[in-house]
Amino acid sequence: MDLERFCATSRVVIVAGKGGVGKTTVTAALAVTAARAGLSVLIVEVEGKSGLAECFGQPPLSYDEAELSPGVRARTLTPDEALVEYLEDHGLRRIGRRLANSGALEIVATAVPGMKDILVLGKVKQLEKGGAADLVLIDAPAAGHAVSFLLSARGLLDAVRVGPVRKQATDVVELLSDPARCQVVLVTVPEETPVTELVETAFAIEDGAGVALGPVVVNGCVPPIDGLGADPMLPDDDSDADVATLVAAARVRLDLAARQREQQARLAELLPLPQITLPFLFTAGLARAELETLADAFAAGVAALEPVGS
Amino acid sequence: MSDEPKPGRTRPSIASVVAGHRVVVCCGTGGVGKTTSAAALAIQGARGGRRTVVVTIDPAKRLAQALGLDDLSNTAHEIERARWDPDSSAVPGGALFALMLDAKSTFDTLVRQYAHDDAQAQRILDNAFYRNIAGSLSGTQEYMATEKLYELHATERFDLIVVDTPPTRHALDFLDAPKRLTRLLDNRIFRLLMTPARAGFRVGSMAAQTFLRAVARVVGTEVIDDVLAFFRAFEGMEEGFRTRANEMMQLLASTETAFVLVTSPRRDAVEEAAFFAARLAEGDFAVKGLVVNRVHPRYPCALPDVLRAHAEALLAGDQERRGTRALAAQYTNLADLEELAMREERALHGLEERIGPAAIAHVPELAHDVHDFTALRAVAAHLT
């Protein structure tokens, strides 16, 4: 499938996955991929303190947009921030520090479950409608919360009958239900429990929130080495490693790769969505070079996708 | 490697930390195997002859099944001995119990305990705002985990209580998040509304009224009515709750309690563990143990660069010889794995330096998910 078309499928893409699967890394890689395809990207960090800016070698994010890379901007938009901004826009002239710290806002948010989530999504809708970028990427809360995050709008429509918050919720439901405007990209690693939980999350999101699901990103796939086997090879000369060690190490990689393939097959069977695989990186910690490698893999994965039928 | 005593300093073993405390709290970011570690530590406790209970929070389905947990498991139930001591090699006298925290039930029990009478309790339990707090306020789960610990400790039924903590991104949420609930219950703004206007309070009251009216315009008056009804119903219980919360925190701070940090070699997990260790140090608590899951072994033969160069030389050289490509592949592979293990060691080194004379255990990357007792016992064997 064409890279530019893929990235332009939905204006808002929500990246979700359980803790530890590399959701933030995948968000960064997807942003770089989209920027390469010529799109302007805005990443919205919902949880704060995610290490996203660090991937790009930039200082931590703030409520104001910052450029992480040519074509890629980012900002935070935490539920607390969204709540304060919303209340200030709706008649609470200025929420003093004292009030904000008094916990009164917490009470308001708790009184209407999902309110903060809806305000975050409402703000995202504002960004999308206002053309803030060709692609708005949301680095969503970890899996369990992602589901409630997306379900919150419908839940609220049941609980709140009137008022501006209800209007917000309605608009958010509209945004989420339209695949041209929004889709969710789930991230996992090829291991048993994460795959099980991803499948559950996928069904919960599709059934409960009515949001379209994009391809699943399977992160951390061990790349194959051409010709690797676990047979002992007679080493050539005074080698740097003995036969037993070489064989043991080969065994580790081959077994791991086999287990991962098994989980990817299982995922495909349980959830009929295309998969994009990203490689496990053996070399140093995540930095710009690694991000480019992941973006390359992402682009290759997209190219391998079947084009959407007419 | 890191289990060996450093020059001039001997580390205790994880087993001795478990044996030497009545409460073990497993902290760390989500996705590092905390629940598995908590269960394994509990098995160790039981095998050491102690009556042990593990409080789990959100166990993966299959692990929950192995531990006999389902939706009705907010009270401790016993796990038959044959599962954690199949060959009767454990010290006699031990027992293993497990429970899966139900935060709402735990909160309901607290309300019934501190209400003046059944009527007051029921008014609260029926209140929509209360149900929201119990169900969706972040921090309630952490608060109730600590409360459950306190409850179990008070029964004196157990020699050892191992507590898993909720799988949030920030390890510190376990210490910080409960304050949200405490603050909410203690909230002065709403208290001011209910106090008849007195001299000196009038201004505060006005601000609160204005605030509430503005908020009601946004969320509707029914919602605000529920909030006010809750605080009216809760009146008189604040003191009890506050005292209880203090006692809970004192238990966490006592010398009977050991914090065991659980992490994996992943950079973000190590970072979260380091934040946690630093915060504990500020409060004069100490990390008593560190468990690192999913560690990859070292292959200290030659440096990765040397190994890769060797592979390249092979590929550039005599291609006719059988097995050259295969051998080169093995060298490249070895370089990858050694590079990974070295990177993990570097990431962990800083953390291990930071935690003082705590016990450290490394658990290797395992071939399968841990969701039965055979696997749990295998993990426990590494936590010595």
XYZ file of C-alpha atoms in Angstrom:
694
model
C 0.000 0.000 0.000
C 1.145 3.509 -0.781
C 2.819 5.166 2.184
C 1.248 8.537 1.707
C -2.203 7.039 1.325
C -1.742 4.915 4.401
C -0.707 7.823 6.571
C -3.527 9.964 5.228
C -6.249 7.369 5.865
C -7.337 8.987 9.096
C -6.561 12.431 10.386
C -6.358 11.197 13.950
C -4.567 7.982 14.875
C -4.651 6.756 18.440
C -1.733 4.494 19.317
C -2.588 2.151 22.181
C -1.029 -0.845 23.896
C -0.227 -2.248 27.311
C 2.720 -1.010 29.321
C 6.097 -2.211 28.115
C 5.341 -2.993 24.457
C 7.011 0.138 23.131
C 3.932 2.211 22.366
C 5.815 5.497 22.606
C 8.592 4.222 20.362
C 6.043 3.092 17.788
C 4.308 6.471 17.940
C 7.633 8.159 17.240
C 8.413 5.769 14.376
C 4.984 6.287 12.834
C 5.463 10.061 13.074
C 8.805 9.909 11.285
C 7.316 7.635 8.618
C 4.434 10.010 8.002
C 6.759 13.012 7.880
C 8.854 11.219 5.267
C 5.677 10.802 3.213
C 5.301 14.566 3.274
C 2.670 14.911 5.972
C 2.854 17.359 8.852
C 2.471 15.501 12.132
C 1.407 16.561 15.596
C 1.963 14.081 18.437
C -0.222 14.519 21.488
C 1.084 12.999 24.718
C -1.783 12.158 27.029
C -0.014 10.666 29.996
C 2.935 12.969 30.410
C 6.475 11.787 31.153
C 6.619 9.164 28.431
C 10.110 9.577 27.064
C 8.811 10.600 23.645
C 10.925 13.746 23.389
C 13.905 11.721 24.491
C 13.510 9.450 21.445
C 14.196 12.517 19.333
C 16.926 13.836 21.605
C 14.809 16.818 22.605
C 13.903 18.367 25.964
C 10.702 17.186 27.690
C 7.351 18.145 26.196
C 5.078 20.899 27.457
C 1.522 22.096 26.852
C 2.820 24.221 23.970
C 3.871 22.592 20.726
C 7.554 21.956 20.147
C 9.240 20.696 17.005
C 10.888 17.329 17.537
C 12.027 16.840 13.984
C 11.267 18.374 10.562
C 7.533 17.871 10.072
C 6.973 16.458 13.551
C 5.678 18.574 16.412
C 4.546 17.414 19.821
C 2.833 18.624 22.976
C 1.312 17.272 26.147
C -2.428 17.244 26.714
C -3.017 15.590 30.023
C -6.510 15.158 31.443
C -5.801 17.671 34.213
C -4.640 20.267 31.703
C -7.666 19.650 29.499
C -10.031 20.034 32.448
C -8.555 23.346 33.556
C -8.653 24.750 30.037
C -12.237 23.619 29.544
C -13.536 25.095 32.767
C -11.729 28.350 32.097
C -13.351 28.500 28.651
C -16.760 27.891 30.192
C -17.243 30.542 32.776
C -14.752 29.902 35.532
C -12.939 33.070 34.774
C -9.606 32.020 36.125
C -8.889 28.853 38.020
C -6.521 30.096 40.670
C -3.677 27.901 41.794
C -5.352 27.554 45.156
C -8.511 26.120 43.658
C -6.624 23.839 41.305
C -4.540 22.505 44.185
C -7.455 22.215 46.565
C -8.678 19.087 44.895
C -11.952 20.705 43.873
C -11.234 19.954 40.235
C -10.619 16.344 41.123
C -14.092 16.238 42.598
C -15.625 17.645 39.444
C -13.756 15.172 37.274
C -14.739 12.272 39.522
C -18.358 13.395 39.588
C -18.513 12.782 35.880
C -16.508 9.648 35.092
C -14.745 9.886 31.810
C -15.055 13.661 31.804
C -11.340 14.247 31.655
C -10.930 11.695 28.896
C -13.686 13.316 26.890
C -12.133 16.723 27.352
C -8.830 15.395 26.077
C -10.558 13.881 23.071
C -12.628 17.046 22.650
C -9.429 19.046 22.477
C -8.039 16.550 19.973
C -11.166 17.051 17.891
C -10.523 20.798 18.045
C -6.975 20.246 16.828
C -8.176 17.996 14.035
C -10.935 20.365 12.898
C -8.581 23.305 13.110
C -6.116 21.624 10.773
C -3.313 21.615 13.310
C -1.550 18.985 11.240
C -2.210 16.505 8.434
C -1.931 13.737 11.007
C -2.612 13.988 14.737
C -1.074 11.072 16.626
C -2.275 10.333 20.125
C 0.027 8.382 22.412
C -2.832 6.875 24.404
C -2.931 5.611 27.961
C -1.865 2.006 28.544
C -4.265 -0.667 27.325
C -6.786 -1.011 30.139
C -7.209 2.709 30.295
C -7.242 2.994 26.538
C -10.482 1.079 26.430
C -12.176 3.207 29.074
C -10.606 6.281 27.494
C -12.392 5.474 24.244
C -15.581 4.250 25.863
C -15.896 7.269 28.112
C -17.835 9.350 25.605
C -20.658 6.856 25.235
C -20.768 6.272 28.978
C -21.063 9.950 29.621
C -23.943 10.364 27.214
C -25.848 8.032 29.498
C -24.966 9.903 32.656
C -25.113 13.549 31.677
C -28.332 14.691 30.076
C -27.665 18.320 29.263
C -24.990 20.909 29.039
C -21.780 21.681 27.222
C -20.067 18.508 28.456
C -22.766 16.434 26.814
C -22.204 18.308 23.572
C -18.486 17.522 23.870
C -19.243 13.872 24.344
C -21.500 13.821 21.302
C -18.837 15.443 19.157
C -16.239 13.013 20.424
C -18.417 10.007 19.589
C -18.819 11.460 16.111
C -15.061 11.770 15.711
C -14.338 8.278 16.986
C -16.946 6.580 14.818
C -15.694 7.953 11.526
C -12.772 5.949 10.070
C -11.862 8.827 7.791
C -11.290 10.968 10.840
C -10.018 8.478 13.414
C -8.582 5.004 13.838
C -6.813 3.094 16.570
C -3.481 1.376 15.988
C -2.782 -1.287 18.605
C 0.760 -2.213 19.544
C 1.999 -5.451 21.022
C 5.036 -7.692 21.276
C 4.993 -11.291 19.999
C 4.508 -12.896 23.421
C 1.608 -14.866 24.803
C 0.057 -12.598 27.416
C 0.443 -9.329 25.473
C -1.164 -10.965 22.426
C -4.058 -12.292 24.516
C -4.632 -8.878 26.042
C -4.358 -7.106 22.700
C -7.049 -9.303 21.209
C -9.339 -8.568 24.152
C -8.657 -4.859 23.862
C -9.325 -4.918 20.120
C -12.723 -6.518 20.543
C -13.622 -4.245 23.442
C -12.742 -1.176 21.418
C -14.495 -2.252 18.272
C -17.635 -3.468 19.999
C -17.825 -0.899 22.754
C -16.475 2.265 21.233
C -17.177 1.659 17.569
C -13.756 2.919 16.530
C -12.053 1.576 13.421
C -8.897 -0.436 14.002
C -5.850 0.043 11.823
C -3.114 -2.561 11.376
C -1.619 -4.069 14.510
C 2.002 -3.181 15.111
C 4.042 -6.107 16.422
C 7.115 -4.605 18.029
C 10.318 -6.291 19.073
C 10.467 -9.039 16.434
C 13.892 -10.628 16.345
C 15.308 -10.093 12.834
C 16.557 -13.252 11.116
C 20.217 -13.700 10.247
C 20.800 -15.223 6.847
C 22.123 -18.769 7.177
C 21.895 -19.025 10.980
C 21.666 -22.581 12.250
C 22.439 -24.315 15.509
C 24.779 -26.946 14.048
C 28.297 -26.891 15.432
C 30.634 -25.464 12.814
C 34.312 -26.248 12.915
C 35.823 -22.863 13.635
C 38.413 -21.644 11.162
C 41.413 -20.792 13.316
C 42.084 -19.576 16.845
C 38.606 -18.230 16.995
C 37.244 -15.502 19.189
C 34.540 -17.828 20.451
C 34.335 -21.559 21.112
C 31.931 -23.877 19.368
C 29.755 -24.540 22.403
C 29.130 -20.831 22.958
C 28.326 -20.178 19.308
C 25.869 -23.051 19.226
C 24.204 -22.099 22.515
C 23.738 -18.524 21.359
C 22.328 -19.667 18.013
C 19.881 -21.907 19.824
C 18.662 -18.968 21.918
C 17.910 -16.821 18.887
C 16.314 -19.574 16.829
C 14.067 -20.663 19.695
C 13.050 -17.097 20.388
C 12.287 -16.453 16.725
C 10.190 -19.625 16.563
C 8.191 -18.642 19.646
C 7.604 -15.184 18.216
C 6.405 -16.588 14.877
C 4.019 -18.813 16.784
C 2.562 -15.821 18.613
C 2.245 -13.785 15.431
C 0.358 -16.659 13.816
C -1.854 -16.916 16.876
C -2.537 -13.193 16.719
C -3.466 -13.445 13.045
C -5.849 -16.285 13.805
C -7.568 -14.540 16.705
C -7.715 -11.104 15.159
C -8.097 -10.681 11.400
C -6.154 -7.437 11.111
C -3.005 -6.856 9.057
C 0.237 -6.809 11.013
C 3.223 -4.517 10.655
C 6.321 -5.927 12.288
C 9.070 -3.816 13.778
C 12.464 -5.301 14.585
C 13.977 -5.866 17.988
C 17.015 -3.637 18.182
C 20.046 -5.280 19.750
C 22.229 -2.231 19.653
C 22.348 0.726 22.019
C 19.408 2.533 23.608
C 16.777 4.338 21.586
C 18.046 7.416 19.808
C 17.613 9.120 16.454
C 19.434 6.458 14.434
C 17.283 3.716 15.889
C 14.164 5.763 15.164
C 15.160 5.947 11.504
C 15.662 2.162 11.441
C 12.206 1.640 12.894
C 10.679 4.123 10.464
C 12.312 2.209 7.591
C 10.777 -0.999 8.890
C 7.415 0.695 9.324
C 7.475 1.965 5.739
C 8.423 -1.492 4.498
C 5.576 -2.973 6.507
C 3.101 -0.529 5.022
C 4.340 -1.260 1.507
C 3.663 -4.938 2.141
C 0.062 -4.315 3.175
C -2.663 -5.205 0.774
C -4.103 -2.061 -0.731
C -7.595 -1.278 0.565
C -10.148 -2.806 -1.820
C -12.530 -0.526 -3.669
C 27.386 -11.580 38.688
C 25.680 -9.002 40.774
C 24.822 -11.576 43.412
C 28.463 -11.725 44.319
C 29.450 -9.540 47.227
C 31.077 -6.308 46.215
C 34.459 -5.616 47.783
C 33.915 -4.395 51.305
C 30.157 -4.854 51.163
C 28.074 -8.018 51.361
C 24.569 -8.075 50.037
C 21.924 -10.092 51.830
C 19.923 -12.587 49.818
C 16.372 -11.955 48.635
C 15.361 -15.038 50.636
C 16.687 -13.486 53.832
C 14.811 -10.247 53.113
C 11.575 -12.197 52.695
C 12.272 -14.245 55.813
C 13.104 -11.170 57.849
C 9.966 -9.125 57.239
C 6.268 -9.477 57.829
C 5.248 -7.386 54.808
C 6.852 -7.341 51.361
C 5.606 -4.759 48.839
C 6.565 -5.311 45.195
C 6.857 -2.001 43.391
C 7.821 -1.071 39.876
C 6.417 0.070 36.561
C 3.860 -2.037 34.712
C 4.920 -4.840 32.377
C 8.005 -6.029 34.254
C 6.583 -9.191 35.822
C 5.635 -7.771 39.207
C 2.710 -10.128 39.784
C 4.841 -13.121 38.884
C 7.577 -11.952 41.245
C 5.076 -11.341 44.037
C 3.649 -14.844 43.613
C 7.137 -16.374 43.502
C 8.192 -14.523 46.656
C 5.040 -15.722 48.369
C 5.828 -19.314 47.401
C 9.262 -18.843 48.871
C 7.733 -17.564 52.087
C 5.378 -20.526 52.337
C 8.169 -22.972 51.592
C 10.134 -21.364 54.408
C 7.469 -22.536 56.855
C 5.436 -19.311 57.114
C 1.725 -18.696 56.715
C 1.817 -16.477 53.631
C -0.726 -14.534 51.608
C -0.148 -12.777 48.282
C -2.361 -9.813 47.369
C -2.570 -9.588 43.574
C -4.017 -6.650 41.691
C -4.550 -7.406 38.037
C -3.111 -10.827 37.303
C -3.028 -12.138 33.739
C -5.909 -14.535 33.218
C -3.909 -17.749 33.160
C -1.836 -16.847 36.197
C -5.026 -15.937 38.022
C -6.420 -19.369 37.153
C -3.290 -21.061 38.416
C -3.632 -19.199 41.695
C -7.298 -20.144 41.892
C -8.446 -16.539 41.651
C -11.661 -15.322 40.113
C -14.026 -12.430 40.573
C -14.999 -13.614 44.029
C -11.522 -13.536 45.446
C -11.373 -10.391 47.557
C -10.812 -12.617 50.578
C -7.780 -14.846 50.953
C -8.259 -18.421 49.921
C -5.783 -21.219 50.433
C -3.771 -22.867 47.664
C -3.335 -26.585 48.227
C 0.085 -27.598 49.391
C 0.643 -30.102 46.604
C 0.899 -27.229 44.112
C 3.700 -25.304 45.795
C 5.361 -28.214 47.584
C 4.841 -31.246 45.307
C 7.789 -33.204 46.679
C 7.295 -32.245 50.327
C 10.706 -30.599 50.417
C 9.474 -27.401 52.009
C 9.908 -26.492 55.676
C 6.822 -27.694 57.575
C 4.275 -25.282 59.001
C 3.921 -23.080 55.957
C 0.744 -22.253 54.044
C 0.016 -20.234 50.908
C -3.034 -18.058 50.366
C -3.907 -15.731 47.506
C -6.395 -12.995 46.817
C -7.215 -10.659 43.961
C -8.003 -7.164 45.116
C -11.495 -5.851 44.523
C -11.074 -2.160 45.254
C -14.784 -1.364 45.343
C -15.632 -4.172 47.815
C -12.738 -3.134 49.994
C -13.974 0.456 49.993
C -17.542 -0.668 50.772
C -16.262 -2.622 53.770
C -14.419 0.446 55.018
C -17.542 2.575 54.687
C -19.603 0.072 56.658
C -16.930 -0.062 59.304
C -16.692 3.672 59.864
C -20.317 4.691 59.396
C -22.230 5.515 62.573
C -25.023 3.207 61.582
C -26.312 1.088 58.699
C -28.450 3.929 57.396
C -25.473 6.229 56.941
C -23.486 3.440 55.303
C -26.306 2.699 52.888
C -26.746 6.373 51.939
C -23.108 6.439 50.926
C -23.067 3.098 49.144
C -26.133 4.100 47.117
C -24.692 7.467 46.166
C -23.666 7.898 42.508
C -20.651 10.043 43.346
C -19.384 7.430 45.805
C -19.674 4.757 43.136
C -17.631 6.934 40.810
C -14.911 7.430 43.407
C -14.775 3.726 44.152
C -14.796 2.802 40.490
C -12.869 5.396 38.588
C -10.867 7.828 40.685
C -7.239 7.155 39.954
C -5.483 6.292 43.142
C -8.373 4.396 44.669
C -6.889 1.080 43.667
C -3.534 1.942 45.263
C -5.298 3.185 48.394
C -7.362 -0.006 48.655
C -4.303 -2.213 48.092
C -2.690 -0.607 51.112
C -5.953 -0.829 53.043
C -6.257 -4.550 52.223
C -2.687 -5.006 53.445
C -3.576 -3.203 56.662
C -6.685 -5.365 57.090
C -4.736 -8.603 56.589
C -1.995 -7.452 58.931
C -4.525 -6.655 61.632
C -6.048 -10.141 61.520
C -2.738 -11.642 62.612
C -3.562 -14.714 60.544
C -0.432 -14.450 58.452
C 3.300 -14.444 59.102
C 4.003 -12.905 55.703
C 1.957 -10.652 53.428
C 3.272 -10.087 49.912
C 1.619 -7.210 48.082
C 1.567 -6.730 44.326
C 0.964 -3.125 43.214
C -1.178 -1.798 40.364
C 0.448 -1.877 36.911
C 0.685 1.873 36.335
C 3.441 3.495 34.360
C 4.858 5.392 37.316
C 6.062 3.206 40.150
C 5.638 6.117 42.518
C 1.880 6.106 41.989
C 1.718 3.503 44.748
C 2.932 6.062 47.274
C 1.397 9.167 45.732
C -1.927 8.136 44.306
C -3.674 7.322 47.606
C -3.343 10.974 48.543
C -5.880 11.851 45.836
C -8.545 9.947 47.662
C -7.502 11.293 51.026
C -7.591 14.821 49.683
C -10.956 14.296 48.076
C -12.494 12.976 51.256
C -10.940 15.805 53.203
C -11.985 18.443 50.754
C -12.436 21.849 52.316
C -14.281 23.571 49.517
C -17.275 21.351 49.874
C -17.048 21.391 53.628
C -17.260 25.164 53.489
C -20.478 24.896 51.553
C -22.097 22.824 54.194
C -20.896 24.877 57.119
C -23.327 27.675 57.893
C -21.718 30.961 56.924
C -19.765 32.287 59.869
C -17.646 35.358 60.213
C -14.314 34.657 58.633
C -15.640 31.815 56.492
C -17.972 33.934 54.421
C -15.458 34.782 51.719
C -14.351 31.193 51.316
C -17.932 30.113 51.100
C -18.694 32.640 48.360
C -15.823 31.436 46.219
C -17.010 27.895 46.668
C -20.585 28.789 45.744
C -19.447 30.593 42.605
C -17.295 27.678 41.641
C -20.103 25.206 42.114
C -22.602 27.254 40.155
C -20.179 27.539 37.252
C -19.451 23.851 37.325
C -23.142 22.984 37.508
C -23.664 24.916 34.282
C -21.115 22.668 32.648
C -22.030 19.246 34.018
C -25.626 19.733 35.116
C -27.067 20.251 38.592
C -27.995 16.596 39.171
C -24.344 15.678 39.185
C -23.492 18.412 41.692
C -26.407 17.364 43.890
C -24.952 13.856 44.051
C -21.611 15.279 45.118
C -23.136 17.387 47.882
C -25.274 14.464 49.036
C -22.155 12.353 49.313
C -20.325 14.857 51.472
C -23.382 15.304 53.663
C -23.661 11.548 54.090
C -19.965 11.219 54.748
C -19.991 13.877 57.463
C -18.498 12.599 60.667
C -16.523 9.860 59.003
C -13.583 11.986 57.931
C -11.798 11.583 61.244
C -12.059 7.801 61.175
C -10.826 7.619 57.616
C -7.954 9.972 58.289
C -6.791 7.990 61.298
C -7.033 4.783 59.324
C -5.078 6.284 56.422
C -2.331 7.350 58.829
C -2.149 3.892 60.335
C -1.927 2.405 56.823
C 0.981 4.658 55.961
C 2.681 3.854 59.265
C 2.553 0.177 58.421
C 4.275 0.901 55.117
C 6.935 2.894 56.945
C 7.563 0.338 59.689
C 10.613 -1.880 59.956
C 8.363 -4.913 59.472
C 7.856 -3.845 55.862
C 10.285 -4.367 53.000
C 9.969 -2.689 49.614
C 11.208 -4.905 46.836
C 11.682 -3.182 43.520
C 10.833 -5.256 40.490
C 12.159 -4.220 37.121
C 13.365 -5.525 33.787
C 16.510 -4.304 32.014
C 14.381 -2.031 29.799
C 15.533 1.569 30.048
C 12.184 3.036 31.037
C 11.581 0.341 33.664
C 15.002 0.946 35.198
C 14.303 4.677 35.200
C 11.016 4.224 37.041
C 12.704 1.941 39.562
C 15.399 4.562 40.123
C 12.803 7.295 40.764
C 11.135 5.017 43.269
C 14.375 4.188 45.051
C 15.249 7.873 45.243
C 11.848 8.745 46.727
C 12.061 6.001 49.319
C 15.496 7.261 50.307
C 14.038 10.758 50.809
C 11.507 9.375 53.263
C 14.056 7.319 55.130
C 12.549 4.100 53.856
C 14.887 1.727 52.137
C 14.659 -0.547 49.181
C 15.425 -3.904 50.713
C 15.541 -5.875 47.493
C 15.736 -5.588 43.742
C 14.440 -8.254 41.397
C 15.403 -7.924 37.753
C 13.336 -10.082 35.427
C 14.049 -11.078 31.845
C 17.807 -10.720 31.996
C 19.811 -11.962 29.051
C 23.002 -13.882 29.767
C 26.464 -12.582 28.962
C 28.791 -14.391 26.598
C 32.078 -12.895 27.689
C 34.367 -14.320 25.027
C 35.203 -11.405 22.783
C 33.797 -7.922 22.284
C 30.867 -7.619 19.879
C 32.908 -5.486 17.486
C 35.575 -8.177 17.292
C 32.962 -10.857 16.713
C 31.320 -8.842 13.930
C 34.670 -8.173 12.301
C 35.327 -11.899 12.380
C 31.994 -12.542 10.666
C 32.770 -9.968 8.021
C 36.208 -11.453 7.396
C 34.663 -14.884 6.952
C 32.155 -13.597 4.431
C 34.812 -11.677 2.548
C 37.169 -14.625 2.451
C 36.938 -18.132 1.101
C 33.280 -18.549 0.070
C 33.874 -22.019 -1.332
C 34.452 -23.618 2.015
C 31.339 -25.314 3.338
C 29.734 -23.707 6.329
C 31.414 -20.308 6.006
C 28.122 -18.473 5.758
C 26.667 -20.445 8.646
C 29.686 -19.777 10.837
C 29.640 -16.089 9.991
C 25.959 -16.011 10.933
C 26.730 -17.569 14.286
C 29.373 -14.944 14.975
C 27.013 -12.144 14.055
C 24.351 -13.642 16.277
C 26.734 -13.969 19.201
C 27.741 -10.338 18.746
C 24.075 -9.273 18.865
C 23.299 -11.229 22.032
C 26.448 -10.141 23.830
C 25.801 -6.524 22.872
C 22.289 -6.794 24.279
C 23.486 -8.331 27.538
C 26.197 -5.708 27.948
C 23.685 -2.948 27.346
C 21.387 -4.445 29.987
C 24.223 -4.681 32.476
C 25.120 -1.028 31.919
C 21.518 0.068 32.369
C 21.227 -1.880 35.601
C 24.565 -0.829 37.023
C 23.423 2.690 37.879
C 20.300 1.387 39.585
C 22.173 -1.235 41.565
C 24.624 1.355 42.801
C 21.746 3.510 43.976
C 19.982 1.027 46.191
C 22.595 0.635 48.881
C 23.074 -2.727 50.554
C 19.857 -4.233 49.236
C 19.521 -7.814 48.035
C 19.616 -8.326 44.288
C 18.355 -11.216 42.202
C 18.396 -11.620 38.451
C 15.818 -13.848 36.827
C 16.734 -14.915 33.282
C 14.498 -14.438 30.276
C 12.339 -17.550 30.294
C 11.143 -19.565 27.332
C 7.488 -19.409 28.334
C 5.046 -17.136 30.092
C 4.716 -17.944 33.760
C 1.226 -19.216 34.402
C 1.464 -22.418 36.353
C 3.111 -23.575 39.521
C 5.955 -25.386 37.817
C 7.035 -22.128 36.210
C 6.429 -20.141 39.412
C 8.597 -22.551 41.400
C 11.302 -22.201 38.751
C 11.184 -18.415 39.150
C 11.212 -18.738 42.939
C 14.392 -20.798 42.653
C 16.152 -17.711 41.229
C 14.966 -15.506 44.073
C 17.313 -16.861 46.690
